[in-house]
Amino acid sequence: MADRFTVLRTNAELRARIAELAAEISRDYENCVTEEHPLLLLCTLRGAVFFAADLARCLTVPAELNFIKVHTYVGKESKLKPEFELGKDIPVKGQRVLILEDIVDTGRTMDCVVRHYYESGADSVEICTMLDKTHARAKGYEKVVPKYAGFEIENEFVVGFGLDCDEKFRLLPDVCVYHSDSEQS
Ligand code: IMP
Ligand code: MG
């Protein structure tokens, strides 16, 4: 059988970039978060869990970590209306919120999440994503632009470093383009 995975970003590349992002975020929030009012990191389950764990531990500003889950995908198809499964009621009033996302694709999930936490009274809500499929935004979601992005990638389906395909391949250390059996000749 031909290779089913093509490595796009190695684990070492991902971790190096995560350290850079953490340094940038720490600089940006240095003067606006304190131990009393820490940066609230909201990690999207389950895809962003390794990204968030690595990034959160590199930050040098006071931060708290919590988890949200928004259902958007079944296999390779994006569900049109994202729905919160976890974290909708997290109190964010007056807080600086940073969403830690694995990948922004059509933009629907992050649009819904950012709107929700603004409506819940957050002072600011920004997106930090490991990967950004910048050319995959759905019509009407072009304005979903993460403030922090690890890597821009083409519109290809990727797995590994937390990203799955129907719950498989999450634990691969690298981010790989996944070629399913049906795509192979
Ligand atoms: P969006 O709402 O279309 O931007 O979808 C975002 C969510 O879809 C991400 O958080 C992922 O869970 C999932 N997703 C999008 N593209 C991929 C991919 O290439 N591999 C795995 N999951 C993906
Ligand atoms: Mg996700």
Short mmCIF file of C-alpha atoms and ligand atoms in Angstrom, two decimals:
data_model
loop_
_atom_site.label_atom_id
_atom_site.label_comp_id
_atom_site.label_asym_id
_atom_site.label_seq_id
_atom_site.Cartn_x
_atom_site.Cartn_y
_atom_site.Cartn_z
CA MET A 1 0.00 0.00 0.00
CA ALA A 2 1.26 3.49 -0.86
CA ASP A 3 2.01 5.95 1.92
CA ARG A 4 -1.16 7.26 3.53
CA PHE A 5 0.53 10.15 5.29
CA THR A 6 2.78 12.92 4.05
CA VAL A 7 4.53 14.81 6.82
CA LEU A 8 3.70 18.49 6.57
CA ARG A 9 5.19 19.80 9.81
CA THR A 10 7.44 17.76 12.07
CA ASN A 11 6.99 17.62 15.81
CA ALA A 12 10.20 19.64 16.24
CA GLU A 13 8.95 22.35 13.86
CA LEU A 14 5.62 22.51 15.66
CA ARG A 15 7.21 22.83 19.07
CA ALA A 16 9.65 25.50 17.91
CA ARG A 17 6.80 27.53 16.43
CA ILE A 18 4.71 27.08 19.58
CA ALA A 19 7.55 28.55 21.65
CA GLU A 20 7.64 31.56 19.30
CA LEU A 21 3.89 32.05 19.57
CA ALA A 22 4.06 31.84 23.35
CA ALA A 23 6.76 34.49 23.43
CA GLU A 24 4.68 36.78 21.18
CA ILE A 25 1.54 36.25 23.28
CA SER A 26 3.47 36.87 26.50
CA ARG A 27 4.79 40.17 25.11
CA ASP A 28 1.32 41.24 23.92
CA TYR A 29 -0.44 40.52 27.23
CA GLU A 30 2.36 41.54 29.55
CA ASN A 31 0.75 44.82 30.55
CA CYS A 32 -2.89 43.80 30.62
CA VAL A 33 -3.05 40.59 32.67
CA THR A 34 -2.19 40.03 36.32
CA GLU A 35 -2.30 37.19 38.83
CA GLU A 36 -5.72 38.54 39.85
CA HIS A 37 -6.94 38.89 36.27
CA PRO A 38 -5.03 36.26 34.32
CA LEU A 39 -5.28 35.52 30.63
CA LEU A 40 -8.03 32.93 30.17
CA LEU A 41 -6.91 30.24 27.74
CA LEU A 42 -9.78 28.21 26.30
CA CYS A 43 -8.54 25.05 24.64
CA THR A 44 -10.87 23.47 22.10
CA LEU A 45 -11.25 19.74 22.72
CA ARG A 46 -10.04 17.50 21.57
CA GLY A 47 -7.85 18.62 18.69
CA ALA A 48 -5.99 21.47 20.38
CA VAL A 49 -5.03 19.58 23.52
CA PHE A 50 -1.34 19.02 22.74
CA PHE A 51 -0.99 22.47 21.18
CA ALA A 52 -2.54 24.08 24.25
CA ALA A 53 -0.50 22.02 26.71
CA ASP A 54 2.76 22.97 25.02
CA LEU A 55 1.84 26.61 24.48
CA ALA A 56 0.42 27.23 27.95
CA ARG A 57 3.60 25.94 29.57
CA CYS A 58 5.76 28.34 27.54
CA LEU A 59 3.83 31.48 28.55
CA THR A 60 5.47 33.90 30.94
CA VAL A 61 2.30 35.85 31.82
CA PRO A 62 -0.31 34.79 34.41
CA ALA A 63 -2.79 32.48 32.68
CA GLU A 64 -5.51 29.97 33.43
CA LEU A 65 -6.47 27.03 31.25
CA ASN A 66 -9.99 25.76 30.66
CA PHE A 67 -11.59 23.59 28.02
CA ILE A 68 -14.40 23.97 25.55
CA LYS A 69 -15.90 21.59 23.03
CA VAL A 70 -17.77 22.64 19.95
CA HIS A 71 -19.17 20.10 17.57
CA THR A 72 -18.42 21.05 13.99
CA TYR A 73 -17.19 18.05 12.09
CA VAL A 74 -18.39 14.58 11.21
CA GLY A 75 -15.63 12.87 9.29
CA LYS A 76 -14.51 15.27 6.59
CA GLU A 77 -17.73 17.28 6.42
CA SER A 78 -18.21 20.53 8.26
CA LYS A 79 -21.48 20.80 10.13
CA LEU A 80 -23.17 24.05 9.27
CA LYS A 81 -24.14 25.17 12.77
CA PRO A 82 -21.46 24.72 15.43
CA GLU A 83 -22.87 23.77 18.84
CA PHE A 84 -21.25 23.97 22.27
CA GLU A 85 -20.95 20.61 24.01
CA LEU A 86 -18.80 22.01 26.83
CA GLY A 87 -17.78 25.40 28.13
CA LYS A 88 -20.68 27.56 27.06
CA ASP A 89 -21.19 28.78 30.62
CA ILE A 90 -17.57 29.49 31.54
CA PRO A 91 -17.61 32.93 33.22
CA VAL A 92 -15.60 35.38 31.10
CA LYS A 93 -16.96 38.74 32.20
CA GLY A 94 -14.19 41.34 32.20
CA GLN A 95 -11.56 38.78 31.18
CA ARG A 96 -9.06 38.58 28.37
CA VAL A 97 -9.86 35.37 26.51
CA LEU A 98 -7.55 33.55 24.14
CA ILE A 99 -9.05 30.62 22.26
CA LEU A 100 -6.50 27.88 21.55
CA GLU A 101 -7.65 26.08 18.42
CA ASP A 102 -6.08 23.27 16.43
CA ILE A 103 -7.08 24.40 12.96
CA VAL A 104 -9.28 27.08 11.42
CA ASP A 105 -10.94 25.82 8.27
CA THR A 106 -14.25 27.34 7.08
CA GLY A 107 -14.15 29.74 10.05
CA ARG A 108 -17.62 28.78 11.30
CA THR A 109 -16.48 27.32 14.62
CA MET A 110 -14.28 30.25 15.62
CA ASP A 111 -16.87 32.77 14.46
CA CYS A 112 -19.44 31.15 16.76
CA VAL A 113 -17.02 30.85 19.69
CA VAL A 114 -15.68 34.41 19.49
CA ARG A 115 -19.18 35.88 19.21
CA HIS A 116 -20.39 33.82 22.16
CA TYR A 117 -17.67 34.95 24.58
CA TYR A 118 -18.01 38.59 23.54
CA GLU A 119 -21.75 38.28 24.20
CA SER A 120 -20.88 36.75 27.58
CA GLY A 121 -18.97 39.91 28.55
CA ALA A 122 -15.31 39.15 27.82
CA ASP A 123 -13.04 42.21 27.53
CA SER A 124 -11.30 40.72 24.53
CA VAL A 125 -11.47 37.46 22.63
CA GLU A 126 -8.65 36.45 20.30
CA ILE A 127 -7.84 33.27 18.43
CA CYS A 128 -4.54 31.42 18.53
CA THR A 129 -4.54 28.50 16.12
CA MET A 130 -1.85 25.95 15.39
CA LEU A 131 -2.85 25.73 11.73
CA ASP A 132 -4.81 28.04 9.47
CA LYS A 133 -6.34 26.96 6.17
CA THR A 134 -6.52 30.58 5.07
CA HIS A 135 -8.00 29.76 1.65
CA ALA A 136 -10.78 27.56 3.01
CA ARG A 137 -13.04 30.19 4.62
CA ALA A 138 -16.71 29.75 3.81
CA LYS A 139 -18.60 32.62 2.21
CA GLY A 140 -19.40 35.19 4.89
CA TYR A 141 -16.60 34.02 7.20
CA GLU A 142 -13.69 35.74 5.46
CA LYS A 143 -13.28 38.05 8.44
CA VAL A 144 -12.36 35.19 10.75
CA VAL A 145 -8.66 35.96 11.04
CA PRO A 146 -6.74 34.45 13.96
CA LYS A 147 -4.51 36.95 15.73
CA TYR A 148 -1.93 34.18 16.19
CA ALA A 149 -1.35 31.32 13.76
CA GLY A 150 1.38 28.69 13.85
CA PHE A 151 1.38 27.81 10.17
CA GLU A 152 -0.77 28.63 7.18
CA ILE A 153 -1.55 25.49 5.20
CA GLU A 154 -3.24 24.61 1.93
CA ASN A 155 -6.78 23.31 1.81
CA GLU A 156 -5.86 19.69 2.56
CA PHE A 157 -7.07 17.33 5.24
CA VAL A 158 -4.43 16.89 7.93
CA VAL A 159 -4.06 14.64 10.97
CA GLY A 160 -1.65 14.23 13.88
CA PHE A 161 -0.47 16.35 16.83
CA GLY A 162 -4.06 16.28 18.11
CA LEU A 163 -5.90 16.42 14.80
CA ASP A 164 -8.02 13.41 13.93
CA CYS A 165 -10.01 11.81 11.19
CA ASP A 166 -13.01 10.17 12.87
CA GLU A 167 -10.99 9.93 16.12
CA LYS A 168 -8.01 8.22 14.45
CA PHE A 169 -4.41 9.45 14.06
CA ARG A 170 -4.55 12.08 16.84
CA LEU A 171 -1.48 10.69 18.53
CA LEU A 172 0.82 10.90 15.52
CA PRO A 173 3.67 13.20 16.57
CA ASP A 174 3.80 15.16 13.30
CA VAL A 175 1.11 16.99 11.33
CA CYS A 176 0.56 14.95 8.17
CA VAL A 177 -1.62 15.27 5.09
CA TYR A 178 -3.91 12.26 5.16
CA HIS A 179 -4.63 10.42 1.94
CA SER A 180 -7.55 8.09 2.65
CA ASP A 181 -7.62 4.67 0.93
CA SER A 182 -10.43 5.78 -1.35
CA GLU A 183 -8.27 8.59 -2.77
CA GLN A 184 -5.54 6.18 -3.86
CA SER A 185 -5.30 4.68 -7.33
P1 IMP B 1 -14.29 25.18 10.81
O1 IMP B 1 -15.50 25.51 11.63
O2 IMP B 1 -14.66 24.71 9.43
O3 IMP B 1 -13.27 26.27 10.76
O4 IMP B 1 -13.69 23.89 11.44
C1 IMP B 1 -12.84 23.86 12.44
C2 IMP B 1 -12.73 22.45 13.02
O5 IMP B 1 -12.85 21.45 12.01
C3 IMP B 1 -11.37 22.27 13.60
O6 IMP B 1 -11.35 22.66 14.93
C4 IMP B 1 -11.15 20.78 13.44
O7 IMP B 1 -11.70 20.11 14.54
C5 IMP B 1 -11.92 20.41 12.20
N1 IMP B 1 -11.01 20.35 11.03
C6 IMP B 1 -10.96 21.24 10.01
N2 IMP B 1 -10.03 20.88 9.12
C7 IMP B 1 -9.47 19.74 9.60
C8 IMP B 1 -8.40 18.89 9.13
O8 IMP B 1 -7.77 19.08 8.08
N3 IMP B 1 -8.12 17.81 9.91
C9 IMP B 1 -8.78 17.53 11.07
N4 IMP B 1 -9.76 18.32 11.55
C10 IMP B 1 -10.10 19.40 10.82
MG MG B 2 -11.22 21.80 16.62
#
